[in-house]
Short mmCIF file of C-alpha atoms and ligand atoms in Angstrom, two decimals:
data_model
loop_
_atom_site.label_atom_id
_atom_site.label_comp_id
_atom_site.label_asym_id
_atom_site.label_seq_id
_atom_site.Cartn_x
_atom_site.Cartn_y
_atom_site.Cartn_z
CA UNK A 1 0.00 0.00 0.00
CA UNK A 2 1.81 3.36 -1.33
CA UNK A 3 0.74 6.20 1.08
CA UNK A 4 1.97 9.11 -0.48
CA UNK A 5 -0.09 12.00 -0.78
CA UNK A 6 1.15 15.71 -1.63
CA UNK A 7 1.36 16.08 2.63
CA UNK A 8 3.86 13.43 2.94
CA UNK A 9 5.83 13.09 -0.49
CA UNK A 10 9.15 14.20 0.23
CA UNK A 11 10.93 17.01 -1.61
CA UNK A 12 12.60 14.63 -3.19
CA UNK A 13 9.82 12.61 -4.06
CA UNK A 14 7.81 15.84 -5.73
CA UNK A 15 10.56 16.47 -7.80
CA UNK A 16 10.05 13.09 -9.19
CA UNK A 17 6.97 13.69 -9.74
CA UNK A 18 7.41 16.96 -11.72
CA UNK A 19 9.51 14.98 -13.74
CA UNK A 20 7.41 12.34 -14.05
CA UNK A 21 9.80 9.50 -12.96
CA UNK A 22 7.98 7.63 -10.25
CA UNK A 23 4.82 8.07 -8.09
CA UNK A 24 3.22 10.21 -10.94
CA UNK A 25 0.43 7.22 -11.03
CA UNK A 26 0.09 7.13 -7.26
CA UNK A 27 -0.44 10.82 -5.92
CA UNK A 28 -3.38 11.61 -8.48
CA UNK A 29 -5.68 9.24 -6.42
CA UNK A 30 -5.07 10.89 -3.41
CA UNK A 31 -8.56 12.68 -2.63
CA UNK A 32 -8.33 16.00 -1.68
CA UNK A 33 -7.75 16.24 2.13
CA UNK A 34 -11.08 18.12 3.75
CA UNK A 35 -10.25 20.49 7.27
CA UNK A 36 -10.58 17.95 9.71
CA UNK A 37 -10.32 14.16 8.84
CA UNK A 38 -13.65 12.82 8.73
CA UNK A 39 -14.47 9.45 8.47
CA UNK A 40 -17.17 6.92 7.91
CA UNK A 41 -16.38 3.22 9.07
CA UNK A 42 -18.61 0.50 8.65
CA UNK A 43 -18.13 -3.04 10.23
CA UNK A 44 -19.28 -5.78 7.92
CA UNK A 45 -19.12 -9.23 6.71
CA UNK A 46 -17.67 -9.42 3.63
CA UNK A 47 -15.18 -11.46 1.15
CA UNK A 48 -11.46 -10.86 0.85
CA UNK A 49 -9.17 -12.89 -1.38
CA UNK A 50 -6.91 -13.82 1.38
CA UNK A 51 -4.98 -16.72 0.10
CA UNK A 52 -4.56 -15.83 -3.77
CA UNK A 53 -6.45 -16.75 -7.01
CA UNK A 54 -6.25 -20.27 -6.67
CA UNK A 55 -8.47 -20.92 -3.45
CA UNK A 56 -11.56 -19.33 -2.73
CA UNK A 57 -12.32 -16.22 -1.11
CA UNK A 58 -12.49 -15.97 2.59
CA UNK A 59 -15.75 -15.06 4.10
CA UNK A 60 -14.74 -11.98 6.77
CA UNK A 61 -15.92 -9.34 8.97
CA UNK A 62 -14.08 -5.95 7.97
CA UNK A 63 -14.12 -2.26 8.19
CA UNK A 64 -16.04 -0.98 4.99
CA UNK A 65 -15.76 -4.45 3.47
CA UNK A 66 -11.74 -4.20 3.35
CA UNK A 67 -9.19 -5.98 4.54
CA UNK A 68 -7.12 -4.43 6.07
CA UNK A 69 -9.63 -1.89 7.11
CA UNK A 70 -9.25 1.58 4.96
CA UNK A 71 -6.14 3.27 5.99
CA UNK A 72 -7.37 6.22 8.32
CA UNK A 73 -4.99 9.44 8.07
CA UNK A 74 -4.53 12.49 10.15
CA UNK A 75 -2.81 15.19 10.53
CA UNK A 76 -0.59 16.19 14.00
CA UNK A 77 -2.81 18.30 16.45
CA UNK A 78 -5.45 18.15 14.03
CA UNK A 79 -8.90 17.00 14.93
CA UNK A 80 -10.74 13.67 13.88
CA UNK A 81 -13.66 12.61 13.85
CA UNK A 82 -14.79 9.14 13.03
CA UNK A 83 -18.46 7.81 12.60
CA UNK A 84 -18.65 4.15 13.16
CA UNK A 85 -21.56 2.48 11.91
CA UNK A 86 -22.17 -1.28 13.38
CA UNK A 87 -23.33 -3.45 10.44
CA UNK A 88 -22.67 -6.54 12.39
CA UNK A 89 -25.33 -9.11 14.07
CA UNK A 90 -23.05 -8.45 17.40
CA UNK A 91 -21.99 -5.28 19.38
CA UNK A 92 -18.83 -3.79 18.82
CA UNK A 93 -16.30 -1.08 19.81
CA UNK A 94 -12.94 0.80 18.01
CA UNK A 95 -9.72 1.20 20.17
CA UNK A 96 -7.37 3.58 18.28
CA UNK A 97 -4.19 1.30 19.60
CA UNK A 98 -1.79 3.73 21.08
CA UNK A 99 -3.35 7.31 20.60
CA UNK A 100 -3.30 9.31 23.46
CA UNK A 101 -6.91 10.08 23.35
CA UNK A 102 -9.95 11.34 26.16
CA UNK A 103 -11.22 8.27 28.40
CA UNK A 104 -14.33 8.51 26.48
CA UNK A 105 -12.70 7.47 23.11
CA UNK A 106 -10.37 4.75 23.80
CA UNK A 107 -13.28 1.95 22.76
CA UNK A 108 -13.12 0.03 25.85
CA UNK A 109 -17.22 -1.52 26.19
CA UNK A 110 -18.72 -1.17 29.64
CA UNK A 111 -15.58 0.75 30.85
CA UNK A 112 -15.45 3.99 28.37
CA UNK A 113 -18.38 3.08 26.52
CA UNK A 114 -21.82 1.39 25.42
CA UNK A 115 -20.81 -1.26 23.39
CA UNK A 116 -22.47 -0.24 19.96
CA UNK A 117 -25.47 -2.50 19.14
CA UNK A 118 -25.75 -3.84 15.63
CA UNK A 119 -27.27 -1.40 13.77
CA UNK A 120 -25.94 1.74 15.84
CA UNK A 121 -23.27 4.20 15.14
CA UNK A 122 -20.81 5.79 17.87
CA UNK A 123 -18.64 8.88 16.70
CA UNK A 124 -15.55 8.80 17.55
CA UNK A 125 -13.78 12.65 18.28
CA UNK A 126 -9.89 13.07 19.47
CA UNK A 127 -6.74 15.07 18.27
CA UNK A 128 -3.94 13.02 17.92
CA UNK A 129 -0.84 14.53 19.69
CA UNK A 130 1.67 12.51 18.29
CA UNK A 131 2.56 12.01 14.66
CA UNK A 132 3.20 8.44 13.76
CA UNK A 133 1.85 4.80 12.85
CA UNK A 134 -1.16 3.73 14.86
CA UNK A 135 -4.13 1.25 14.18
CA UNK A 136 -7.47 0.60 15.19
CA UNK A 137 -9.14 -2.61 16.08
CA UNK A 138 -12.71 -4.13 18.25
CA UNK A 139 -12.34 -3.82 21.55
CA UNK A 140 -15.53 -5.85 22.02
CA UNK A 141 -15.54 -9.85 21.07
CA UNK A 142 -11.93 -9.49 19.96
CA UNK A 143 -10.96 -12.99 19.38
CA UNK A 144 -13.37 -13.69 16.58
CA UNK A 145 -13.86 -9.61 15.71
CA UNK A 146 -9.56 -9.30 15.59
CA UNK A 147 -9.51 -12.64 14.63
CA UNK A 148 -12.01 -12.61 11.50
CA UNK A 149 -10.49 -9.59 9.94
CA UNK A 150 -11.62 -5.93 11.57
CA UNK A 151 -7.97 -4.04 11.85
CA UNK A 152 -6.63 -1.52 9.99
CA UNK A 153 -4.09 1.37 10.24
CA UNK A 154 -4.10 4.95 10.97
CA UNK A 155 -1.63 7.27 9.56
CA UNK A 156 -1.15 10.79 11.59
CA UNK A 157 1.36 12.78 9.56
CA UNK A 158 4.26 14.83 10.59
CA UNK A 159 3.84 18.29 10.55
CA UNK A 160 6.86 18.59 8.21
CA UNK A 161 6.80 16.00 5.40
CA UNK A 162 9.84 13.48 5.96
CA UNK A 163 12.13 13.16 3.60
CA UNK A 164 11.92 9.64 1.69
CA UNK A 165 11.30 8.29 -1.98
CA UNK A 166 8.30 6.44 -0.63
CA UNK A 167 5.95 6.05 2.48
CA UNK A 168 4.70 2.66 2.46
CA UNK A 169 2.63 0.01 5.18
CA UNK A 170 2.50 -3.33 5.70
CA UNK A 171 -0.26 -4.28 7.65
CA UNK A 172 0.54 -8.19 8.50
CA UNK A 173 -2.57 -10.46 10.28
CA UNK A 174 -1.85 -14.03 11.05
CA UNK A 175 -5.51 -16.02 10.10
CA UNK A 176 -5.88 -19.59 10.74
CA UNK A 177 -7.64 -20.64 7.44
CA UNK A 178 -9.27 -24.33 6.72
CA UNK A 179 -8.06 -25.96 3.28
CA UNK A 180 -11.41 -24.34 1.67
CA UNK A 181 -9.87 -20.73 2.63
CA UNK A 182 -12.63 -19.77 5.42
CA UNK A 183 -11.30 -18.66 8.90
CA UNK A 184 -11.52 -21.81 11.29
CA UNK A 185 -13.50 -21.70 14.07
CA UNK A 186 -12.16 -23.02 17.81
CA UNK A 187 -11.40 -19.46 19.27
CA UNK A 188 -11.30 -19.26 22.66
CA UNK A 189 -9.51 -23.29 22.46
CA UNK A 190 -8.58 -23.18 26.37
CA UNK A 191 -5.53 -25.27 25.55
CA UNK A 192 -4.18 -22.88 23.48
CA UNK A 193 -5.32 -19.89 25.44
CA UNK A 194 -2.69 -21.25 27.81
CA UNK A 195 -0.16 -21.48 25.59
CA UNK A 196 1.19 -19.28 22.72
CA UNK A 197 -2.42 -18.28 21.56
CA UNK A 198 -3.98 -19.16 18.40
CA UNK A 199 -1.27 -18.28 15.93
CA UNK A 200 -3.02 -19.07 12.11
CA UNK A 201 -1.18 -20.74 9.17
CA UNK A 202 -1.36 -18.06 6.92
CA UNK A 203 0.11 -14.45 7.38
CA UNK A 204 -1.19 -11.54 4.92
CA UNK A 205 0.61 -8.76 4.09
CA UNK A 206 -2.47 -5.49 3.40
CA UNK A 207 -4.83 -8.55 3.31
CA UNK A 208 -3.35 -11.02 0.59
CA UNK A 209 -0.67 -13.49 0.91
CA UNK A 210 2.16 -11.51 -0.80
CA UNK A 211 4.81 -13.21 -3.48
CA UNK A 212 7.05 -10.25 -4.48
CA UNK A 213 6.68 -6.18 -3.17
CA UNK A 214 8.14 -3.80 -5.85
CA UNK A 215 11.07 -1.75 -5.17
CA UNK A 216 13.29 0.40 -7.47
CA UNK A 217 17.53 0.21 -6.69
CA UNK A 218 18.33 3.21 -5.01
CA UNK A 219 14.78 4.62 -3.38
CA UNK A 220 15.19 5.21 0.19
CA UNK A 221 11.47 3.90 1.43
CA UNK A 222 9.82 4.66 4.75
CA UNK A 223 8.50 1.28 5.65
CA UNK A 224 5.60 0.92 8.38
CA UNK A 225 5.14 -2.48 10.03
CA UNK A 226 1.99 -3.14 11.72
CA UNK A 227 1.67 -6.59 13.50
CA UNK A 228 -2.71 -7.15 13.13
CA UNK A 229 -2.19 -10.63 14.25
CA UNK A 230 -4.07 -12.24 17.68
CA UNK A 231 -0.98 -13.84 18.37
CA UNK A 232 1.74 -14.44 16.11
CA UNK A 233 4.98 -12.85 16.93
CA UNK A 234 7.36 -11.78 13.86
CA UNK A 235 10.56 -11.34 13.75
CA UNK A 236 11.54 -10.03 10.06
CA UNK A 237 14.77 -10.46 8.23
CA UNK A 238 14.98 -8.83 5.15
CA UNK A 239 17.98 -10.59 2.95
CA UNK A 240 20.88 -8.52 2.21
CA UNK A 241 19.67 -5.14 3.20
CA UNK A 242 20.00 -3.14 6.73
CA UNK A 243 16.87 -1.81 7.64
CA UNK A 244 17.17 1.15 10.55
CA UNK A 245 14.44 1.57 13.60
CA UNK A 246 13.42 4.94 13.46
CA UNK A 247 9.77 4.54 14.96
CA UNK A 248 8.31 2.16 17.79
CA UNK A 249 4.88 2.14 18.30
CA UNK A 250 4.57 5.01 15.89
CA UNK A 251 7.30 7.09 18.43
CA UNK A 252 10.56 8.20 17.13
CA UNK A 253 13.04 6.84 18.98
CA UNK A 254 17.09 7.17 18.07
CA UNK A 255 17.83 5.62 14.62
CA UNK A 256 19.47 2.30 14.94
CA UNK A 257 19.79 -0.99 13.40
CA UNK A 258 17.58 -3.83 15.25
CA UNK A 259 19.67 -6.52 17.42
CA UNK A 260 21.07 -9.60 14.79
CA UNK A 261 19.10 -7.46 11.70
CA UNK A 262 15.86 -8.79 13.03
CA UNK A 263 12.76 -6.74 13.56
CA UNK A 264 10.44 -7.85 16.15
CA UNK A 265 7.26 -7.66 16.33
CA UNK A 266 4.63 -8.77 18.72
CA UNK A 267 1.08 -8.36 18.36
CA UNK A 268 -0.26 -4.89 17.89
CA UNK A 269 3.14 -3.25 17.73
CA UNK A 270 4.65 -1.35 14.91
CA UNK A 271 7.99 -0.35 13.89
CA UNK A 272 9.03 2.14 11.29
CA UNK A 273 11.78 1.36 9.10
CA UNK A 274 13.84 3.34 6.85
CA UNK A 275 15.05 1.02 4.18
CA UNK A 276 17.77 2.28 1.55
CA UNK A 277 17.13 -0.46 -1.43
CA UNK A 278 20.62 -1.21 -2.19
CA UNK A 279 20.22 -4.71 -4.07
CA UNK A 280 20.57 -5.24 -7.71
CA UNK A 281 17.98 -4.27 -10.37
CA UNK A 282 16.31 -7.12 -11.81
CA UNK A 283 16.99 -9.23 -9.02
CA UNK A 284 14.91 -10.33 -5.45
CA UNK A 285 15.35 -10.54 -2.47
CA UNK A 286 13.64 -13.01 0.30
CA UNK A 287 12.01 -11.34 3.86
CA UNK A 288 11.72 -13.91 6.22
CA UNK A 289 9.79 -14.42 9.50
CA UNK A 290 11.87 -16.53 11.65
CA UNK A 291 10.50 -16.00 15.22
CA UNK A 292 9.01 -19.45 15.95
CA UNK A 293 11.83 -22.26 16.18
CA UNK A 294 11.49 -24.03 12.75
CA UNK A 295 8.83 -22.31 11.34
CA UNK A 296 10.36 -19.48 9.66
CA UNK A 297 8.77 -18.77 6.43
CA UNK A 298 9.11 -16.25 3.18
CA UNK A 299 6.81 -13.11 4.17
CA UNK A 300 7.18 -12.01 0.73
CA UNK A 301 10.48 -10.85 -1.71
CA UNK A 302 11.36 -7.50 -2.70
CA UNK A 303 11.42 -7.28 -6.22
CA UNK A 304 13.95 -5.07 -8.05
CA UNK A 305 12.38 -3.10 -11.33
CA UNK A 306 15.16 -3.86 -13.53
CA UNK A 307 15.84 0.16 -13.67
CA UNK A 308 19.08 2.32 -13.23
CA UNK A 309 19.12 3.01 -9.67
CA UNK A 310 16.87 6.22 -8.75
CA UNK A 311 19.68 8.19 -7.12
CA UNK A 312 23.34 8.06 -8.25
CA UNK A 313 24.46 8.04 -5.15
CA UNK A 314 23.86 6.47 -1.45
CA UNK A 315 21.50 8.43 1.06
CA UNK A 316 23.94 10.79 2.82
CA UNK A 317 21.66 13.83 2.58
CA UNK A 318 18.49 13.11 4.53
CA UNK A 319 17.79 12.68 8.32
CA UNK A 320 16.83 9.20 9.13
CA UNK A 321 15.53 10.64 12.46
CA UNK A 322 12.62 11.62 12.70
CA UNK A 323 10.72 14.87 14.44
CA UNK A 324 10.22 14.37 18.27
CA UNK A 325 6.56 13.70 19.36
CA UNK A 326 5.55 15.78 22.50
CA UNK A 327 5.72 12.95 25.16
CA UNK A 328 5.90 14.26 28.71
CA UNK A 329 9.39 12.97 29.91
CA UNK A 330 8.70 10.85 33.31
CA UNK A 331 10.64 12.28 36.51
CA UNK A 332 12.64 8.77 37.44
CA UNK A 333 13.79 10.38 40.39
CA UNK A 334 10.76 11.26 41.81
CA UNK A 335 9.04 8.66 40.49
CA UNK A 336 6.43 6.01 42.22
CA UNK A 337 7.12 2.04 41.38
CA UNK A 338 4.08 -0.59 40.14
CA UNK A 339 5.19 -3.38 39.70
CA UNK A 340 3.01 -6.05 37.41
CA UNK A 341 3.44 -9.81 37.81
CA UNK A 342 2.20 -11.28 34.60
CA UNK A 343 1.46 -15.12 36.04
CA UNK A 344 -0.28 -18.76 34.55
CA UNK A 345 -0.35 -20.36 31.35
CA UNK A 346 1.20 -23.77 31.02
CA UNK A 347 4.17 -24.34 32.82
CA UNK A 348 4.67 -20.65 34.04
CA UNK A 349 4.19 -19.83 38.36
CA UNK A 350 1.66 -19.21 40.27
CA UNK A 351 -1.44 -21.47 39.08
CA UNK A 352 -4.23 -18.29 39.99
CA UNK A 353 -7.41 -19.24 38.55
CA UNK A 354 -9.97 -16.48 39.49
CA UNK A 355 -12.63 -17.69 37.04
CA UNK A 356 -14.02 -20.42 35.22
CA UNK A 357 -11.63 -19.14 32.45
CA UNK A 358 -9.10 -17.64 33.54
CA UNK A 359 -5.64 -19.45 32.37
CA UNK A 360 -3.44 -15.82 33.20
CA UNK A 361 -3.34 -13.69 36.18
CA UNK A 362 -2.11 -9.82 36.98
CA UNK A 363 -0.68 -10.00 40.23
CA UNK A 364 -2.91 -13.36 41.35
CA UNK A 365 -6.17 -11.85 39.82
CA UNK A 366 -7.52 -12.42 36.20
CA UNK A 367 -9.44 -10.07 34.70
CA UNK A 368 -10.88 -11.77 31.71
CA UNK A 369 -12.77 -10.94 28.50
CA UNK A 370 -12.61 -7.34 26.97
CA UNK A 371 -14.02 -4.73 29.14
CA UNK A 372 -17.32 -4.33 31.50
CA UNK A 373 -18.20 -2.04 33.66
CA UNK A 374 -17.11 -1.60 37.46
CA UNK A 375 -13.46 -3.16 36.53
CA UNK A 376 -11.75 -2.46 39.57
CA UNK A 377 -8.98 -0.79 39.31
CA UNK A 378 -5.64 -2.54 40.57
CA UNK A 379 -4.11 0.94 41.27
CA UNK A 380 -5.03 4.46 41.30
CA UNK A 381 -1.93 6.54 40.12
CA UNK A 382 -2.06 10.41 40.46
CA UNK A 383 -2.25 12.60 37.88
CA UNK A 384 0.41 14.35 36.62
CA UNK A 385 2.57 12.09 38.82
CA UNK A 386 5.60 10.11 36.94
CA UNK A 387 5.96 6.20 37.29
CA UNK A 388 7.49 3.45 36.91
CA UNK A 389 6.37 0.32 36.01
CA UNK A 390 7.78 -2.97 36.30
CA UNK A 391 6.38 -6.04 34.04
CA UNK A 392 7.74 -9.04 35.54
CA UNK A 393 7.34 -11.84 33.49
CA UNK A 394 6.64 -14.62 35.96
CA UNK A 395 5.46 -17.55 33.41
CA UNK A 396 6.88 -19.72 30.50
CA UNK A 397 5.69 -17.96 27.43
CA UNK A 398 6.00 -14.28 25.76
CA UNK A 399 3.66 -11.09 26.47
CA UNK A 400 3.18 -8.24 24.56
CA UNK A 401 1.96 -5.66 27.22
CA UNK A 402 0.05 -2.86 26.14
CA UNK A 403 -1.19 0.15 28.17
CA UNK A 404 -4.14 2.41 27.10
CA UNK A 405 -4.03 6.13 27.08
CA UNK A 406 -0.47 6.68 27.35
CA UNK A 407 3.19 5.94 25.68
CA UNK A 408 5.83 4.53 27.79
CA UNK A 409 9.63 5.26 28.10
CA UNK A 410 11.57 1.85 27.74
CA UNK A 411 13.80 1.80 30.64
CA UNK A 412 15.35 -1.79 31.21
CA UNK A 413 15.08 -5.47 30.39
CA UNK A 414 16.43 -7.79 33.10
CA UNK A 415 18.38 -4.07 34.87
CA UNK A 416 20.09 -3.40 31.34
CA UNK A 417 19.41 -0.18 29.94
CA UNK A 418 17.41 -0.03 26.76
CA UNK A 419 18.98 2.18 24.13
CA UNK A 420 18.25 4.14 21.82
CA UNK A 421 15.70 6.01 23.42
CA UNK A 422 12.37 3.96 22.72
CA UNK A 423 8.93 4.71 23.91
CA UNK A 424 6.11 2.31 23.36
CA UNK A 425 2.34 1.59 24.18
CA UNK A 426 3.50 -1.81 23.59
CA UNK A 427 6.47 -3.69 25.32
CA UNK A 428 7.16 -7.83 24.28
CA UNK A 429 8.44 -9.30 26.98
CA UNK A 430 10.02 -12.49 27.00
CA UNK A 431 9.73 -15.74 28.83
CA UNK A 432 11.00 -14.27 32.73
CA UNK A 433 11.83 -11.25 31.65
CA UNK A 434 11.18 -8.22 33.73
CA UNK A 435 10.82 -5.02 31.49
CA UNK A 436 10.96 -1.55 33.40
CA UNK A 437 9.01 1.16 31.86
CA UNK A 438 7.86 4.87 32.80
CA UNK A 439 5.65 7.54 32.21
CA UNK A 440 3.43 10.26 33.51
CA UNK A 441 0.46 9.39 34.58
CA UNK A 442 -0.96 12.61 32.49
CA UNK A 443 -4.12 11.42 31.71
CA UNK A 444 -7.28 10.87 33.71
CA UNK A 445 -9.14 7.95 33.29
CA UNK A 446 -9.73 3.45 34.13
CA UNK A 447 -6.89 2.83 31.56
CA UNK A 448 -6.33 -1.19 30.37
CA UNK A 449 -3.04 -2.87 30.88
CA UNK A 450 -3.59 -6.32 29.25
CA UNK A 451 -1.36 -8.89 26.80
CA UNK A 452 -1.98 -8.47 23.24
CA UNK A 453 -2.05 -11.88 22.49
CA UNK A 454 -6.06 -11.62 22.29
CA UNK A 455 -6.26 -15.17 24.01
CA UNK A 456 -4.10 -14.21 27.11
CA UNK A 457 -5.99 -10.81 27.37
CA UNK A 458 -9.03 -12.80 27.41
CA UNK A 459 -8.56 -15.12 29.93
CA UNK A 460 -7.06 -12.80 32.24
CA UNK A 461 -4.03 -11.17 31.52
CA UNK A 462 -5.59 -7.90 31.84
CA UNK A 463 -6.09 -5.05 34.94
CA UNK A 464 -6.92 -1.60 34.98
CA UNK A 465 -5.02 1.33 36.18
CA UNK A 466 -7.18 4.49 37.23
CA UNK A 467 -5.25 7.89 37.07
CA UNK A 468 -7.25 10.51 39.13
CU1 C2O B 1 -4.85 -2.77 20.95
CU2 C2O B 1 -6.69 -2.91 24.63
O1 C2O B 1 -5.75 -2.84 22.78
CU1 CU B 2 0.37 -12.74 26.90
#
């Protein structure tokens, strides 16, 4: 998915354009961008060729029919508004994953909001603070809601174009498709829940299993990675070519080159890349998911045009970093400790059941499901007060621990610094890992802490934490 538009397309890129090299096909379909960005959303069943031409199409639910969802963009400190029209048989909700957004807009049923019945609308109204790459996705029923297709991505814009050849996203979901192509059914499998989660067989890249992305020798591209998937964790290797961090979580953070060249990705997180395309014309190159022990596979290749490069020479001139967001920097001095114990699953400590199905615990209490009303809150932090909060990783498998409301600094894993200064609404933490984090506790509200893996969220890897 290209994402250009005249706001984003680089200097550079608009000088292509007036020369009518590349893009010149792309930035005419751009509509024209109205004041505020004002959407419509519709959640539907529909069909989406998931697995290529040669099997049938999957029967889905999806955002406007689409899979991904349409690809929502904003503008920094510019309002949105977003009308969301149920067109389901069951209620629903929309999280926008890791804006920093009023209580009353984070999409949380029961806790922020009525759950919206089929055939009701909710609008959604917030200013995004921070430029960057964020998604939305249910917040009500989200195994089989997540799970059956509704995700997509939303784009808020720098206020200053960056400078690259091309702005493009890669939304990956993980689906767990039956040899006919439809989506399986067993969510919820308690095993499972217990385990690694349901992670699918098949892994789309903007809703189709991909064979070969174009790319031109020479382009500098702005990739965005957005993991859609209930469970599967990614770690990307991309053959041959030296991708730099310059975004977690759709926060700049110091430009670096990930640990052993692989980018990791747990549910719901997403990490933007700047990727100078310095292979061969003509020829392609594999990216590879190798996370899971002997089940790496081919995400897709990039496929060199067989064109001169586009610039003569390597990218010396541009910034990879990117412009600061305006995160309130957490006092660590002053600062107030929570710590989290994330307990359960198979083989992990503890053994807290608080309900029927609860397989995880926060602390020895499971919070399960997606949201209701009177969630007690494990904490109430003060506003305007910084914290810091450790996630200690008590069981056997991995979590990737998202908080609501608020981006986090990245401190330390096991007491070593993290570097190059990373914030996150999203932290994977690894089999008895602890993973310090802080932030100020800047906005009021009953704000979710739970594991992205949709299963262990379910089943009661999830608490509340009320700043007041
Ligand atoms: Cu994507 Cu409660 O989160
Ligand atoms: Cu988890």
């Amino acid at each position: 998915m290209t994402i250009n538009s005249g706001a984003t397309a680089s200097r550079r890129a608009f000088l292509q354009v007036g020369a009518g090299v590349m893009l010149s096909s792309a930035l005419p379909l751009e509509p024209a961008r109205a004041a505020a960005a004002g959407y419509r959303l519709r959640t539907m069943p529909a069909h989406a060729s998931l697995a290529g031409p040669q099997h049938p199409q999957t029967a889905v639910w999806a955002y406007d029919g689409k899979v991904p969802g349409p690809l929502l963009r904003a503008r920094q400190g510019e309002p949105m508004r977003i009308v969301v029209e149920n067109r389901l048989d069951e209620a629903t909700t929309v999280h926008w994953h890791g804006i920093r957004l009023p209580f009353a807009m984070d999409g949380v049923p029961g806790l922020t909001q009525a759950p919206i019945a089929p055939g009701e609308s909710f609008v959604y109204e917030f200013t995004p603070p921070d430029a960057g790459t964020f998604w939305y996705h249910p917040h009500a029923d989200s195994l089989r809601q997540l799970g059956r297709g509704l995700a997509g991505a939303l784009i808020v814009e720098e206020r200053r174009a960056v400078e690259v050849d091309r702005d493009l996203l890669w939304v990956l979901a993980d689906w767990r498709l039956r040899p006919d192509a439809q989506v399986a059914g067993g969510f919820g499998n308690r095993m499972e829940a217990a385990m690694a989660g349901r992670v699918g067989n098949t892994v789309t890249l903007n809703g189709a299993v991909s064979d070969a992305e174009p790319v031109r020798a020479g382009e500098r591209v702005r990739l965005r990675l957005v993991n859609a998937s209930l469970a599967r964790i990614m770690a990307l290797r991309f053959e041959k070519h030296r991708p730099v961090v310059v975004a977690v979580d759709g926060q700049p953070c110091d430009p670096h080159e990930p640990e052993d060249g692989r980018v990791l990705l747990g549910p719901a997180m997403r990490i933007d890349l700047m990727l100078d395309m310095q292979g061969v014309p003509g020829r392609r190159y594999r990216v590879v998911d190798d996370f899971y022990d002997r089940l790496a596979y081919r995400l897709t290749d990039l496929s060199y045009a067989d064109r001169p490069p586009l610039h003569p020479h390597p990218f010396d001139v541009a910034p990879l970093r990117l412009p600061p967001n305006p995160l309130p920097e957490p006092d660590l001095v002053a600062a107030e400790h929570v710590e989290l114990k994330l307990q359960g699953g198979m083989m992990g400590g503890g053994g807290h059941r608080g309900s029927h199905r609860a397989a995880w615990a926060i602390n020895g209490h499971s919070m399960t499901g997606d949201g209701h009303a009177q969630m007690p809150p494990l904490r109430t932090l003060q506003l305007g007060r910084s914290y810091v909060l450790t996630l200690r990783n008590e069981s056997a498998w991995w979590h990737p621990m998202h908080l609501h409301g608020h981006s986090f600094k990245l401190l330390r894993r096991n007491g070593v610094t993290v570097p190059h200064r990373q914030w996150a609404d999203t932290v994977l933490i690894a089999p008895r890992e602890t993973v310090d984090v802080a932030f100020v506790a800047d906005n009021p509200g009953d704000w979710m802490v739970h594991c992205h893996v949709t299963d262990h969220q379910v089943s009661g890897m999830m608490t509340v934490l009320r700043v007041a």
